[in-house]
Amino acid sequence: MNTIRIQASKEYDVCIGDGLLSRLGELVTQVCKPQKIAIISDSHVWPLYGQVTKNSLEQAGFQVVNYVFPAGESSKNGATYLSVLNFLAENQLTRTDCIIALGGGVVGDLAGFAAATYLRGIDYIQVPTTLLAAVDSSVGGKTAIDLPAGKNLAGCFYQPKLVVCDINTLNTLPAPIFRDGCAEVIKYGVLFDPALFVHLEHAGCAFDRKTVITRCVELKNTVVAEDEFDAGRRMLLNLGHTVGHGIEAGSNFTISHGQAVSIGMAIVARSCGCGDAQRIIGCLQRFGLPTKTTLDAQVLAEAALSDKKRSADAVKLILPEQIGKCRIVSTPVAQLQSFIEAGL
Ligand code: NAD
Ligand code: GLY
């Protein structure tokens, strides 16, 4: 098992290894002493991993209840959030009890927000089961639900008590969902780590999961330790995301987040004249990720500007200078369309 200590305002460990679900009870006892644990999961993950998780917690002496909601982004809303809070209240969880988020980023974001707000905050533990959740959403304390007006519009920063990533759970991920996570993994290489990028270039989807996930979490830790509340360096993690958001929205969300980020990274790399653009695009293609879109620049720019990360007259774009080095550039709103056009 690899362990990384996250140095946010509240420190915690991320444990990464094989077969950790069956050791979850033991790992939980090392960080908190709840009487009751509520596992929050979704309708795809619970049938696969619910029982092993529950057994492990019960064997460690915890009383376990579970709440399962329909899988998918459309559940990450106010109605599900309130149902979770009601479930916690009906089951009389107290301030010293604990929530476990068992699933991908949807479960993690929603259960994390419920944990942050139920009784003004109780402990929660992230147990990511998608690649995206393992390398990104389970670490760093961003929690959120979507509002009708847009994604992640209600949420807060609330760090988990522990993250436990059992890499065996990734074996049941449908290939397109695994590939979506690969776009985020490649992003870490482009942002911070030429050696990671070279490993990915050569290995493709057969990369060493434990080593690569561990490296991505270490890299995310360096960012979160410096800028937990997303006022500076953490924005680098948005590489490909502003244009990607435009692609997701412009396609009426028929293009997945990972695919959109892949296309977004390719567009910014081409447009800013990065000397490594062809290598970045080649690596994305090696993973079966798209690097082009038929949507036009005007549609993309308009959709991208509805992203909550823009300010009144400028949008912060993350531009690769070379593999392992990117910078944050404040781009006037009026120039976004021509910037995108140049990278299509
Ligand atoms: P997801 O949670 O919807 O999971 C994708 C699909 O895979 C779902 O159908 C899920 O049921 C299924 N699944 C999960 N684990 C599985 C497994 N092991 N085997 C089989 N199926 C499995 O999506 P995601 O890509 O994990 O996360 C996307 C969400 O994460 C978005 O809501 C996004 O806003 C959020 N996010 C949050 C952060 C953050 O910092 N908090 C960062 C990035 C993304
Ligand atoms: N996923 C971006 C962040 O954690 O800041």
Short mmCIF file of N, CA, C and O in Angstrom, two decimals, residues 109-198:
data_model
loop_
_atom_site.label_atom_id
_atom_site.label_comp_id
_atom_site.label_asym_id
_atom_site.label_seq_id
_atom_site.Cartn_x
_atom_site.Cartn_y
_atom_site.Cartn_z
N ASP A 109 -18.52 13.97 -4.49
CA ASP A 109 -18.90 15.38 -4.36
C ASP A 109 -20.16 15.55 -3.53
O ASP A 109 -20.26 16.44 -2.68
N LEU A 110 -21.14 14.69 -3.78
CA LEU A 110 -22.43 14.81 -3.10
C LEU A 110 -22.33 14.39 -1.64
O LEU A 110 -22.78 15.10 -0.73
N ALA A 111 -21.69 13.25 -1.39
CA ALA A 111 -21.55 12.78 0.00
C ALA A 111 -20.66 13.74 0.79
O ALA A 111 -20.90 13.98 1.98
N GLY A 112 -19.65 14.29 0.13
CA GLY A 112 -18.77 15.26 0.81
C GLY A 112 -19.53 16.51 1.21
O GLY A 112 -19.34 17.04 2.31
N PHE A 113 -20.42 16.98 0.33
CA PHE A 113 -21.20 18.19 0.66
C PHE A 113 -22.19 17.88 1.78
O PHE A 113 -22.41 18.70 2.68
N ALA A 114 -22.77 16.67 1.74
CA ALA A 114 -23.68 16.28 2.83
C ALA A 114 -22.90 16.22 4.15
O ALA A 114 -23.36 16.72 5.19
N ALA A 115 -21.68 15.65 4.11
CA ALA A 115 -20.87 15.56 5.33
C ALA A 115 -20.52 16.96 5.85
O ALA A 115 -20.52 17.22 7.06
N ALA A 116 -20.24 17.87 4.93
CA ALA A 116 -19.84 19.23 5.33
C ALA A 116 -20.97 19.99 6.01
O ALA A 116 -20.72 20.88 6.82
N THR A 117 -22.20 19.64 5.69
CA THR A 117 -23.33 20.45 6.14
C THR A 117 -24.21 19.75 7.18
O THR A 117 -24.91 20.43 7.93
N TYR A 118 -24.19 18.42 7.22
CA TYR A 118 -25.04 17.72 8.20
C TYR A 118 -24.50 18.02 9.61
O TYR A 118 -23.30 17.84 9.87
N LEU A 119 -25.34 18.50 10.49
CA LEU A 119 -24.93 18.89 11.85
C LEU A 119 -23.74 19.86 11.82
O LEU A 119 -22.88 19.84 12.68
N ARG A 120 -23.65 20.67 10.79
CA ARG A 120 -22.56 21.63 10.54
C ARG A 120 -21.20 20.95 10.35
O ARG A 120 -20.16 21.54 10.57
N GLY A 121 -21.25 19.68 9.96
CA GLY A 121 -20.00 19.03 9.57
C GLY A 121 -19.68 17.78 10.38
O GLY A 121 -19.48 17.86 11.58
N ILE A 122 -19.68 16.63 9.69
CA ILE A 122 -19.21 15.39 10.35
C ILE A 122 -18.10 14.78 9.47
O ILE A 122 -17.95 15.17 8.31
N ASP A 123 -17.35 13.85 10.04
CA ASP A 123 -16.24 13.25 9.30
C ASP A 123 -16.73 12.49 8.07
O ASP A 123 -17.82 11.91 8.09
N TYR A 124 -15.92 12.50 7.03
CA TYR A 124 -16.22 11.62 5.89
C TYR A 124 -14.93 11.07 5.30
O TYR A 124 -13.85 11.64 5.46
N ILE A 125 -15.10 9.93 4.65
CA ILE A 125 -13.97 9.22 4.06
C ILE A 125 -14.28 8.96 2.60
O ILE A 125 -15.39 8.52 2.26
N GLN A 126 -13.33 9.30 1.76
CA GLN A 126 -13.53 9.08 0.32
C GLN A 126 -13.00 7.71 -0.07
O GLN A 126 -11.83 7.37 0.23
N VAL A 127 -13.84 6.92 -0.76
CA VAL A 127 -13.39 5.63 -1.29
C VAL A 127 -13.66 5.67 -2.80
O VAL A 127 -14.71 5.23 -3.29
N PRO A 128 -12.71 6.25 -3.57
CA PRO A 128 -12.94 6.45 -5.00
C PRO A 128 -12.92 5.14 -5.77
O PRO A 128 -12.07 4.28 -5.51
N THR A 129 -13.84 5.00 -6.72
CA THR A 129 -13.88 3.77 -7.53
C THR A 129 -13.77 4.05 -9.03
O THR A 129 -13.93 3.14 -9.84
N THR A 130 -13.56 5.32 -9.42
CA THR A 130 -13.22 5.61 -10.82
C THR A 130 -11.80 6.19 -10.84
O THR A 130 -11.31 6.69 -9.82
N LEU A 131 -11.19 6.15 -12.03
CA LEU A 131 -9.84 6.70 -12.14
C LEU A 131 -9.88 8.21 -11.88
O LEU A 131 -9.00 8.76 -11.20
N LEU A 132 -10.89 8.89 -12.41
CA LEU A 132 -10.99 10.34 -12.18
C LEU A 132 -11.07 10.64 -10.69
O LEU A 132 -10.40 11.55 -10.18
N ALA A 133 -11.90 9.89 -9.98
CA ALA A 133 -12.04 10.14 -8.54
C ALA A 133 -10.74 9.83 -7.81
O ALA A 133 -10.36 10.54 -6.88
N ALA A 134 -10.04 8.77 -8.26
CA ALA A 134 -8.79 8.38 -7.58
C ALA A 134 -7.72 9.47 -7.71
O ALA A 134 -7.03 9.77 -6.75
N VAL A 135 -7.60 10.06 -8.91
CA VAL A 135 -6.49 11.00 -9.12
C VAL A 135 -6.88 12.45 -8.87
O VAL A 135 -6.03 13.32 -8.81
N ASP A 136 -8.19 12.72 -8.77
CA ASP A 136 -8.59 14.12 -8.70
C ASP A 136 -9.65 14.39 -7.63
O ASP A 136 -9.37 14.95 -6.57
N SER A 137 -10.90 13.96 -7.88
CA SER A 137 -12.00 14.49 -7.06
C SER A 137 -11.99 14.03 -5.60
O SER A 137 -12.53 14.72 -4.74
N SER A 138 -11.36 12.89 -5.30
CA SER A 138 -11.39 12.42 -3.90
C SER A 138 -10.38 13.16 -3.03
O SER A 138 -10.41 13.05 -1.81
N VAL A 139 -9.48 13.90 -3.67
CA VAL A 139 -8.38 14.56 -2.96
C VAL A 139 -8.52 16.07 -3.08
O VAL A 139 -8.76 16.57 -4.18
N GLY A 140 -8.41 16.78 -1.98
CA GLY A 140 -8.37 18.24 -2.07
C GLY A 140 -9.59 18.94 -1.54
O GLY A 140 -9.61 20.16 -1.43
N GLY A 141 -10.66 18.19 -1.20
CA GLY A 141 -11.75 18.76 -0.42
C GLY A 141 -12.77 19.59 -1.15
O GLY A 141 -13.57 20.28 -0.52
N LYS A 142 -12.79 19.55 -2.50
CA LYS A 142 -13.88 20.26 -3.18
C LYS A 142 -15.12 19.38 -3.14
O LYS A 142 -15.08 18.23 -3.60
N THR A 143 -16.22 19.92 -2.60
CA THR A 143 -17.49 19.18 -2.59
C THR A 143 -18.53 20.04 -3.29
O THR A 143 -18.41 21.27 -3.28
N ALA A 144 -19.53 19.42 -3.88
CA ALA A 144 -20.53 20.24 -4.60
C ALA A 144 -21.72 19.42 -5.06
O ALA A 144 -21.64 18.19 -5.17
N ILE A 145 -22.80 20.14 -5.32
CA ILE A 145 -23.91 19.59 -6.10
C ILE A 145 -24.18 20.57 -7.25
O ILE A 145 -23.73 21.72 -7.23
N ASP A 146 -24.90 20.08 -8.26
CA ASP A 146 -25.26 20.92 -9.40
C ASP A 146 -26.58 21.64 -9.11
O ASP A 146 -27.43 21.14 -8.38
N LEU A 147 -26.74 22.81 -9.71
CA LEU A 147 -28.02 23.53 -9.68
C LEU A 147 -28.57 23.54 -11.10
O LEU A 147 -27.81 23.32 -12.06
N PRO A 148 -29.87 23.83 -11.28
CA PRO A 148 -30.40 23.89 -12.65
C PRO A 148 -29.58 24.86 -13.52
O PRO A 148 -29.43 24.66 -14.72
N ALA A 149 -28.99 25.90 -12.91
CA ALA A 149 -28.24 26.88 -13.69
C ALA A 149 -26.84 26.42 -14.06
O ALA A 149 -26.18 27.06 -14.89
N GLY A 150 -26.36 25.33 -13.48
CA GLY A 150 -25.03 24.87 -13.88
C GLY A 150 -24.42 23.89 -12.90
O GLY A 150 -24.93 23.68 -11.80
N LYS A 151 -23.27 23.34 -13.35
CA LYS A 151 -22.59 22.29 -12.57
C LYS A 151 -21.85 22.86 -11.38
O LYS A 151 -21.24 23.93 -11.46
N ASN A 152 -21.88 22.15 -10.29
CA ASN A 152 -21.07 22.45 -9.09
C ASN A 152 -21.30 23.86 -8.54
O ASN A 152 -20.39 24.46 -7.99
N LEU A 153 -22.51 24.38 -8.70
CA LEU A 153 -22.74 25.78 -8.28
C LEU A 153 -22.97 25.92 -6.77
O LEU A 153 -22.87 27.03 -6.25
N ALA A 154 -23.30 24.83 -6.09
CA ALA A 154 -23.42 24.90 -4.63
C ALA A 154 -22.44 23.91 -4.02
O ALA A 154 -22.46 22.72 -4.36
N GLY A 155 -21.57 24.39 -3.16
CA GLY A 155 -20.61 23.47 -2.57
C GLY A 155 -19.68 24.19 -1.62
O GLY A 155 -19.86 25.38 -1.33
N CYS A 156 -18.70 23.47 -1.12
CA CYS A 156 -17.73 24.11 -0.22
C CYS A 156 -16.45 23.28 -0.20
O CYS A 156 -16.41 22.17 -0.74
N PHE A 157 -15.42 23.87 0.40
CA PHE A 157 -14.19 23.12 0.62
C PHE A 157 -14.33 22.40 1.95
O PHE A 157 -14.59 23.04 2.97
N TYR A 158 -14.18 21.10 1.95
CA TYR A 158 -14.30 20.34 3.19
C TYR A 158 -13.47 19.07 3.03
O TYR A 158 -13.81 18.18 2.24
N GLN A 159 -12.36 19.04 3.74
CA GLN A 159 -11.40 17.94 3.52
C GLN A 159 -11.89 16.65 4.18
O GLN A 159 -12.45 16.68 5.28
N PRO A 160 -11.68 15.52 3.51
CA PRO A 160 -12.04 14.24 4.13
C PRO A 160 -11.07 13.88 5.26
O PRO A 160 -10.03 14.51 5.42
N LYS A 161 -11.43 12.87 6.01
CA LYS A 161 -10.58 12.40 7.11
C LYS A 161 -9.54 11.40 6.58
O LYS A 161 -8.48 11.21 7.15
N LEU A 162 -9.89 10.77 5.46
CA LEU A 162 -9.04 9.71 4.90
C LEU A 162 -9.54 9.44 3.47
O LEU A 162 -10.73 9.62 3.19
N VAL A 163 -8.61 9.01 2.60
CA VAL A 163 -9.01 8.54 1.27
C VAL A 163 -8.44 7.13 1.10
O VAL A 163 -7.25 6.91 1.35
N VAL A 164 -9.29 6.20 0.69
CA VAL A 164 -8.82 4.82 0.50
C VAL A 164 -9.15 4.40 -0.93
O VAL A 164 -10.32 4.30 -1.31
N CYS A 165 -8.11 4.19 -1.72
CA CYS A 165 -8.30 3.84 -3.13
C CYS A 165 -7.87 2.39 -3.35
O CYS A 165 -6.67 2.09 -3.33
N ASP A 166 -8.86 1.53 -3.56
CA ASP A 166 -8.58 0.12 -3.88
C ASP A 166 -8.51 0.02 -5.40
O ASP A 166 -9.54 0.09 -6.08
N ILE A 167 -7.30 -0.14 -5.94
CA ILE A 167 -7.16 -0.07 -7.40
C ILE A 167 -7.86 -1.24 -8.10
O ILE A 167 -8.14 -1.15 -9.29
N ASN A 168 -8.19 -2.30 -7.37
CA ASN A 168 -8.91 -3.42 -8.00
C ASN A 168 -10.30 -2.98 -8.48
O ASN A 168 -10.86 -3.58 -9.40
N THR A 169 -10.87 -1.97 -7.84
CA THR A 169 -12.21 -1.55 -8.24
C THR A 169 -12.20 -1.00 -9.68
O THR A 169 -13.23 -1.01 -10.36
N LEU A 170 -11.04 -0.54 -10.13
CA LEU A 170 -10.98 0.03 -11.49
C LEU A 170 -11.18 -1.05 -12.56
O LEU A 170 -11.48 -0.73 -13.72
N ASN A 171 -11.02 -2.32 -12.17
CA ASN A 171 -11.16 -3.42 -13.15
C ASN A 171 -12.57 -3.51 -13.73
O ASN A 171 -12.75 -4.07 -14.81
N THR A 172 -13.57 -3.03 -13.01
CA THR A 172 -14.94 -3.15 -13.52
C THR A 172 -15.42 -1.88 -14.23
O THR A 172 -16.58 -1.81 -14.65
N LEU A 173 -14.54 -0.89 -14.35
CA LEU A 173 -14.97 0.35 -15.02
C LEU A 173 -15.18 0.11 -16.51
O LEU A 173 -14.30 -0.46 -17.17
N PRO A 174 -16.30 0.56 -17.08
CA PRO A 174 -16.44 0.50 -18.54
C PRO A 174 -15.29 1.28 -19.19
O PRO A 174 -14.86 2.32 -18.66
N ALA A 175 -14.80 0.77 -20.34
CA ALA A 175 -13.61 1.37 -20.97
C ALA A 175 -13.73 2.88 -21.20
O ALA A 175 -12.78 3.62 -20.94
N PRO A 176 -14.89 3.39 -21.69
CA PRO A 176 -14.94 4.84 -21.93
C PRO A 176 -14.78 5.65 -20.64
O PRO A 176 -14.21 6.75 -20.65
N ILE A 177 -15.26 5.11 -19.52
CA ILE A 177 -15.14 5.85 -18.24
C ILE A 177 -13.69 5.79 -17.75
O ILE A 177 -13.16 6.77 -17.23
N PHE A 178 -13.05 4.65 -17.98
CA PHE A 178 -11.61 4.58 -17.64
C PHE A 178 -10.83 5.60 -18.48
O PHE A 178 -10.00 6.35 -17.96
N ARG A 179 -11.15 5.67 -19.78
CA ARG A 179 -10.42 6.60 -20.67
C ARG A 179 -10.65 8.06 -20.25
O ARG A 179 -9.75 8.88 -20.34
N ASP A 180 -11.88 8.37 -19.81
CA ASP A 180 -12.15 9.73 -19.33
C ASP A 180 -11.17 10.10 -18.22
O ASP A 180 -10.63 11.20 -18.19
N GLY A 181 -10.95 9.16 -17.31
CA GLY A 181 -9.99 9.40 -16.22
C GLY A 181 -8.58 9.56 -16.75
O GLY A 181 -7.78 10.33 -16.19
N CYS A 182 -8.26 8.85 -17.85
CA CYS A 182 -6.90 8.95 -18.42
C CYS A 182 -6.60 10.38 -18.87
O CYS A 182 -5.45 10.84 -18.82
N ALA A 183 -7.63 11.11 -19.34
CA ALA A 183 -7.40 12.50 -19.77
C ALA A 183 -6.87 13.32 -18.58
O ALA A 183 -5.98 14.16 -18.74
N GLU A 184 -7.40 13.06 -17.39
CA GLU A 184 -6.95 13.80 -16.20
C GLU A 184 -5.52 13.37 -15.82
O GLU A 184 -4.71 14.19 -15.38
N VAL A 185 -5.23 12.09 -16.01
CA VAL A 185 -3.88 11.59 -15.69
C VAL A 185 -2.86 12.24 -16.63
O VAL A 185 -1.81 12.72 -16.20
N ILE A 186 -3.18 12.28 -17.93
CA ILE A 186 -2.27 12.91 -18.91
C ILE A 186 -2.10 14.38 -18.55
O ILE A 186 -1.00 14.94 -18.65
N LYS A 187 -3.19 15.00 -18.10
CA LYS A 187 -3.13 16.42 -17.68
C LYS A 187 -2.03 16.64 -16.64
O LYS A 187 -1.27 17.61 -16.73
N TYR A 188 -1.92 15.74 -15.65
CA TYR A 188 -0.88 15.90 -14.62
C TYR A 188 0.52 15.85 -15.25
O TYR A 188 1.41 16.60 -14.85
N GLY A 189 0.71 14.97 -16.23
CA GLY A 189 2.01 14.90 -16.89
C GLY A 189 2.33 16.19 -17.61
O GLY A 189 3.44 16.73 -17.51
N VAL A 190 1.35 16.70 -18.36
CA VAL A 190 1.57 17.94 -19.12
C VAL A 190 1.83 19.11 -18.15
O VAL A 190 2.69 19.96 -18.40
N LEU A 191 1.11 19.13 -17.04
CA LEU A 191 1.25 20.26 -16.11
C LEU A 191 2.58 20.24 -15.37
O LEU A 191 3.23 21.28 -15.23
N PHE A 192 2.96 19.06 -14.88
CA PHE A 192 4.01 19.05 -13.85
C PHE A 192 5.14 18.05 -14.04
O PHE A 192 6.15 18.18 -13.36
N ASP A 193 4.96 17.01 -14.86
CA ASP A 193 5.88 15.89 -14.70
C ASP A 193 6.25 15.22 -16.03
O ASP A 193 5.56 14.30 -16.49
N PRO A 194 7.37 15.65 -16.66
CA PRO A 194 7.78 15.06 -17.94
C PRO A 194 7.99 13.55 -17.84
O PRO A 194 7.66 12.83 -18.79
N ALA A 195 8.49 13.05 -16.70
CA ALA A 195 8.74 11.59 -16.60
C ALA A 195 7.42 10.82 -16.60
O ALA A 195 7.31 9.77 -17.24
N LEU A 196 6.43 11.35 -15.90
CA LEU A 196 5.10 10.72 -15.92
C LEU A 196 4.57 10.72 -17.34
O LEU A 196 4.03 9.71 -17.83
N PHE A 197 4.74 11.84 -18.04
CA PHE A 197 4.23 11.95 -19.41
C PHE A 197 4.89 10.90 -20.31
O PHE A 197 4.21 10.22 -21.10
N VAL A 198 6.20 10.73 -20.17
CA VAL A 198 6.92 9.75 -21.01
C VAL A 198 6.40 8.33 -20.71
O VAL A 198 6.17 7.53 -21.62
#
